XYZ file of N, CA and C in Angstrom:
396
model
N 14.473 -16.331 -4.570
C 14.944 -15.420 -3.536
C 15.245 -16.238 -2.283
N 16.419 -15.923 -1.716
C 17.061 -16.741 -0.526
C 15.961 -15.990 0.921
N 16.295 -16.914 1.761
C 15.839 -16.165 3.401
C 16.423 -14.939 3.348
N 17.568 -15.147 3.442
C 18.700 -14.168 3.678
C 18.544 -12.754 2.579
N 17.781 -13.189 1.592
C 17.876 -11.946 0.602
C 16.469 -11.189 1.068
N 15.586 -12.320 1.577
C 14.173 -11.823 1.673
C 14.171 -10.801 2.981
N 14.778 -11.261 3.267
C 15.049 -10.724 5.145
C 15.588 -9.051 4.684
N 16.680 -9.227 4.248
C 17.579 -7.687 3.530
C 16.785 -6.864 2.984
N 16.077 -7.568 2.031
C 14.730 -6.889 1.496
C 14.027 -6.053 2.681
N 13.506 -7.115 3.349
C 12.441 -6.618 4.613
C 12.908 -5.091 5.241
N 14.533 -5.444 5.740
C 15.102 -5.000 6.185
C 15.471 -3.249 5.547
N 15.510 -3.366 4.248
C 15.984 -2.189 3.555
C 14.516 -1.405 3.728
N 13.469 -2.131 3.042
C 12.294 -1.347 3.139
C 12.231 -0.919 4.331
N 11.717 -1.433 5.439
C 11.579 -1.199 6.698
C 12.515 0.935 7.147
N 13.591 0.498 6.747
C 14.487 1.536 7.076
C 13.832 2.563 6.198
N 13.360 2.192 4.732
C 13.272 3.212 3.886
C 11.674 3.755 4.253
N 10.556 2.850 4.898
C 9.261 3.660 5.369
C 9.714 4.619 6.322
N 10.656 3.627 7.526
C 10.747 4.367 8.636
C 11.406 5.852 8.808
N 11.966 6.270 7.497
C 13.069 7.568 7.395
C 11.961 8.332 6.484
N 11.053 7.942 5.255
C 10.465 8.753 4.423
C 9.609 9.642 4.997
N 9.815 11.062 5.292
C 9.131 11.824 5.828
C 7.724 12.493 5.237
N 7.277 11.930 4.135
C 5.957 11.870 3.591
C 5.054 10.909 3.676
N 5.649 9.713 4.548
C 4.960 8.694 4.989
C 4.604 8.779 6.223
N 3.578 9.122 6.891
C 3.246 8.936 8.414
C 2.707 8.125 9.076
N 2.833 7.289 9.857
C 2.027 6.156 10.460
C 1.944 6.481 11.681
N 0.861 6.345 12.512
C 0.186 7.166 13.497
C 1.151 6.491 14.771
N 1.562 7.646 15.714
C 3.117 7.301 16.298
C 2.938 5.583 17.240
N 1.544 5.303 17.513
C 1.764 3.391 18.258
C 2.272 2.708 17.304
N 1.910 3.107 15.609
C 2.331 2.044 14.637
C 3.818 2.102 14.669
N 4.560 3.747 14.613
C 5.788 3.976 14.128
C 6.802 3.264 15.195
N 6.487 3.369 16.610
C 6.654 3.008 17.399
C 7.047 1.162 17.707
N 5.587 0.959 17.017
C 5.929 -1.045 16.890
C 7.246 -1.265 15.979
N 7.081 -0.134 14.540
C 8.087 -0.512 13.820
C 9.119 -0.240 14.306
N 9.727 0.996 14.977
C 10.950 1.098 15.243
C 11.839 -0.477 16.352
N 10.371 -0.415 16.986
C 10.821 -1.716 18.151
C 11.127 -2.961 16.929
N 10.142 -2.887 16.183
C 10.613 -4.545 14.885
C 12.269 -4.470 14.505
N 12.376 -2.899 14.078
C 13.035 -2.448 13.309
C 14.454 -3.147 14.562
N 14.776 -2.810 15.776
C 16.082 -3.050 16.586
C 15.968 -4.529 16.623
N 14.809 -5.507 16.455
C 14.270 -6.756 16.631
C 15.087 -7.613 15.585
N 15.573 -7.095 14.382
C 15.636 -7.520 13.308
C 17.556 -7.848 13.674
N 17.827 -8.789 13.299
C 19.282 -8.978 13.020
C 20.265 -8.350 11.863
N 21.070 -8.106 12.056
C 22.149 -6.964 11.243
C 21.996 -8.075 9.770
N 22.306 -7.644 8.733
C 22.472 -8.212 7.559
C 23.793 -9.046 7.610
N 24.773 -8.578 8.526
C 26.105 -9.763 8.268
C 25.891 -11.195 9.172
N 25.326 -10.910 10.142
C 24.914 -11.952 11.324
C 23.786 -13.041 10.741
N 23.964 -14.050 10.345
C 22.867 -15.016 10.313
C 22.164 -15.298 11.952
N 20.784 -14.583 11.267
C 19.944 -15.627 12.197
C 19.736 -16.402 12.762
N 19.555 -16.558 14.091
C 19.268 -18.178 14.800
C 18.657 -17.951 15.534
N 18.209 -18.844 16.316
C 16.787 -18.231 17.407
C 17.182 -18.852 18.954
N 18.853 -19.276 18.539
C 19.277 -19.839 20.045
C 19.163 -18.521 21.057
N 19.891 -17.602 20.881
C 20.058 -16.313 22.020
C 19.235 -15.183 21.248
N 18.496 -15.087 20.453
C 17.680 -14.038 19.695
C 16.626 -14.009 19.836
N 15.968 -12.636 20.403
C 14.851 -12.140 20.563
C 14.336 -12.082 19.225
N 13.000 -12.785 19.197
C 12.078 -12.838 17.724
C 10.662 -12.155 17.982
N 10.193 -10.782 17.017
C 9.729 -10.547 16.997
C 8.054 -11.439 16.977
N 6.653 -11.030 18.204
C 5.624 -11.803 17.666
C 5.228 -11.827 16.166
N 4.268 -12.945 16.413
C 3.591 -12.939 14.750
C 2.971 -11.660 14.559
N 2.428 -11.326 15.364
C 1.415 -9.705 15.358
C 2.323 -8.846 14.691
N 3.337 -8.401 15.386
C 4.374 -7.978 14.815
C 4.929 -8.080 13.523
N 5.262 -9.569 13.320
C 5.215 -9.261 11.786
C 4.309 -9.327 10.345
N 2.926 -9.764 11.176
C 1.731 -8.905 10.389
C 1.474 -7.571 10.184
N 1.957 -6.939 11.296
C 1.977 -5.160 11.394
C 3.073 -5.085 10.149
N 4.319 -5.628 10.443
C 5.111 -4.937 8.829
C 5.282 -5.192 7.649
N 3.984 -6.398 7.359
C 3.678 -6.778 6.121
C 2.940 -5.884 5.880
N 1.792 -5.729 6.649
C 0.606 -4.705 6.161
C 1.314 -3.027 5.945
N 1.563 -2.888 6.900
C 2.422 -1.321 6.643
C 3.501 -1.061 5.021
N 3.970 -2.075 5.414
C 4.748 -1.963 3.840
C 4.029 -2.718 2.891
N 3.254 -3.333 2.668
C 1.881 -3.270 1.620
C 1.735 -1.846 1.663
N 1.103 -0.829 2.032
C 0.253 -0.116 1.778
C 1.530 0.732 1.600
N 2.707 1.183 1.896
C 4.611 1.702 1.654
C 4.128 1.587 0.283
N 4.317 0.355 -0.334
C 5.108 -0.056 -1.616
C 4.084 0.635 -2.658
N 2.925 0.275 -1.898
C 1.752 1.239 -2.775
C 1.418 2.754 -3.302
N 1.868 3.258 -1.915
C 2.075 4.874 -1.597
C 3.210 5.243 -2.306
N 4.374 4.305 -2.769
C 5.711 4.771 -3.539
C 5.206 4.563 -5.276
N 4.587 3.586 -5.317
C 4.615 3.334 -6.861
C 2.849 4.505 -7.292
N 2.373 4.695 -6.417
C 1.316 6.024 -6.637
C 1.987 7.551 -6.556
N 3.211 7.462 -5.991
C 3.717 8.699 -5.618
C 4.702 9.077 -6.836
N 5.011 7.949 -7.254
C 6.069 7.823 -8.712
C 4.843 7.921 -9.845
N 3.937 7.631 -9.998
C 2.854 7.793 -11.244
C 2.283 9.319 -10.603
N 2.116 9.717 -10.006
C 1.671 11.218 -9.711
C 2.756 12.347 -10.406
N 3.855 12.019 -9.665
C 5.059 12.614 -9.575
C 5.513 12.987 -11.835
N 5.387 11.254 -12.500
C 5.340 11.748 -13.607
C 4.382 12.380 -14.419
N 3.065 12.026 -13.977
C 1.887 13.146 -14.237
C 2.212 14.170 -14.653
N 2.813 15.080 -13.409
C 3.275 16.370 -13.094
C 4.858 16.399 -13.526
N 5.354 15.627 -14.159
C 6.644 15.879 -14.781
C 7.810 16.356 -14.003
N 7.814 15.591 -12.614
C 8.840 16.014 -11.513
C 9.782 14.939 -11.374
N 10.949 14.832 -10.190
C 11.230 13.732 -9.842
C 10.359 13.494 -8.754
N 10.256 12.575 -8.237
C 9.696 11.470 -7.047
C 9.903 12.111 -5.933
N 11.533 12.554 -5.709
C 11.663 13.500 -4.801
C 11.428 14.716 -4.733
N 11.112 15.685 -5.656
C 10.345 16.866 -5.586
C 8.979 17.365 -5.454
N 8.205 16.111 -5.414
C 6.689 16.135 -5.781
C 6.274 15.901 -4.457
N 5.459 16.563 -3.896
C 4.916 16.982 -2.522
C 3.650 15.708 -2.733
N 3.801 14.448 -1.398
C 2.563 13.191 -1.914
C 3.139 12.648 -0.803
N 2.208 12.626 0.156
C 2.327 12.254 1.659
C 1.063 11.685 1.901
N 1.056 10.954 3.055
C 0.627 9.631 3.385
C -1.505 9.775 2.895
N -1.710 11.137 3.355
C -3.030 11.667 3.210
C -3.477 11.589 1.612
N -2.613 12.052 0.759
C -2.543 11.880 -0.393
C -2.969 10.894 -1.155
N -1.852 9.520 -0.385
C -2.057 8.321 -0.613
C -3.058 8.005 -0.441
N -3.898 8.135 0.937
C -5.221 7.786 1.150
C -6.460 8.518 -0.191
N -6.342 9.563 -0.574
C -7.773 10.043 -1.832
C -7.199 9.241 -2.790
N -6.169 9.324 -3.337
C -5.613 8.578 -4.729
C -5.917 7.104 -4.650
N -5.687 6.630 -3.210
C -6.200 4.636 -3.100
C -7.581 4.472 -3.362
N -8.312 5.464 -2.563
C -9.407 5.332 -2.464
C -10.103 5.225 -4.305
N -9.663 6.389 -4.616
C -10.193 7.126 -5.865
C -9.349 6.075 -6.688
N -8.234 4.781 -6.775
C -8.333 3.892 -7.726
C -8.966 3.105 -7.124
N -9.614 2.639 -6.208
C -10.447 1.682 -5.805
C -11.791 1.596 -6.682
N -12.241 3.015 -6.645
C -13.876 3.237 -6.634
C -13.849 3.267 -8.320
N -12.411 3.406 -9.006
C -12.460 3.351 -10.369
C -12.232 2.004 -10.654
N -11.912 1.189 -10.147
C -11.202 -0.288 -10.503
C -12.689 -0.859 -10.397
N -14.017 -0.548 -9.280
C -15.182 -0.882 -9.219
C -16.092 -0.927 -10.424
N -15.416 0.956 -10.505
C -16.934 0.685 -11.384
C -16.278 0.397 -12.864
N -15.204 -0.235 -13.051
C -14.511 -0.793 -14.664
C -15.085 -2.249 -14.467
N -14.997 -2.729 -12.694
C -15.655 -3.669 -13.140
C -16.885 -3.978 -12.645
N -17.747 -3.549 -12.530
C -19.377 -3.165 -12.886
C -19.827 -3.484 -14.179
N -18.811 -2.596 -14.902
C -19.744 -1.866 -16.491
C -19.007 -2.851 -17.341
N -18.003 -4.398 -16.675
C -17.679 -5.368 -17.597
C -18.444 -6.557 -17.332
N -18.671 -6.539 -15.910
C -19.758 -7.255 -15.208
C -20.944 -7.173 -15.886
N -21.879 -5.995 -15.656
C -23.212 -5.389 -15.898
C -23.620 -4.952 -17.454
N -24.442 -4.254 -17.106
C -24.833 -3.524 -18.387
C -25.884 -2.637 -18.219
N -26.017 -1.454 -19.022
C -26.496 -0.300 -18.227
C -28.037 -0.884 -19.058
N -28.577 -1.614 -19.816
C -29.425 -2.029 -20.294
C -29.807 -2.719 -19.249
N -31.331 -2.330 -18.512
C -32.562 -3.585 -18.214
C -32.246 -5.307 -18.685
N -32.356 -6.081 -17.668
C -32.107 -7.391 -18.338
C -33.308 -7.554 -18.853
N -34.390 -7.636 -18.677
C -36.108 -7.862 -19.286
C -36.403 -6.496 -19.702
N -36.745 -6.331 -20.675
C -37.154 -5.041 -21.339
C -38.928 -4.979 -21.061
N -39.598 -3.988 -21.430
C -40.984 -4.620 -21.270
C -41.361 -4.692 -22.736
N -42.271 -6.187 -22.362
C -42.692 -6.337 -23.021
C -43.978 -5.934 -24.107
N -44.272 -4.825 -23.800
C -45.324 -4.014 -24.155
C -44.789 -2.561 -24.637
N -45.441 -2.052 -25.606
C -44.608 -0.597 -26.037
C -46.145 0.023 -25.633
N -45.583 1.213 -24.947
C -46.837 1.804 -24.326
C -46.625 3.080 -25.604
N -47.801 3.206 -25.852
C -47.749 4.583 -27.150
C -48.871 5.229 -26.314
N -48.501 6.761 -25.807
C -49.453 7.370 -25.723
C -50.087 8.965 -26.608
């Protein structure tokens, strides 16, 4: 993948969190993004940093992390969505959503690996059989 493709990338997502109206990010976040979002250079214009305002690093840690948790909320919203035998766009799965469903594969991804980790067996058994 080129700069130039990675950037377009950035760029497309970015537009596509910032318009999805089942995605909400609490309005200081939406706010940083929209400011990233004018920050960003047009797709025909190559980049240069002679006369171009460049977004901080903070900044573009904020729209890695935000679209981390985007790309997540889309590919959970597309496995829900076929669950329920809809399209993607008909299936009501907004940002709150995202949050029980992350959570709730988290706490399942734990305890799969617990019980591959562990074992519900005592490691020392006792050594004594008590008969009463």
């Amino acid at each position: 993948m080129t700069a130039a493709s990675a950037s377009d990338e950035r760029r497309q997502l970015l537009a596509s969190l910032l318009s999805d109206h089942e995605w909400k990010c609490d309005p200081p976040t939406r706010t940083r993004l929209e400011a990233l979002q004018q920050c960003l250079p047009p797709a025909v214009i190559p980049a240069t940093r002679g006369n171009s305002v460049y977004p901080a690093e903070t900044e573009w840690t904020l729209l890695a992390n935000e679209i981390e948790r985007y790309l997540d909320f889309r590919r959970l919203r597309h496995l829900e969505a076929q669950l329920h035998h809809c399209p993607d766009a008909d299936f009501h799965f907004d940002r709150n959503d995202w949050e029980v469903a992350h959570a709730a594969e988290a706490a399942l991804a734990a305890h799969l690996r617990h019980v591959h980790e562990e074992s519900y067996v005592p490691e020392q058994p006792d050594l004594y059989l008590h008969v009463h």
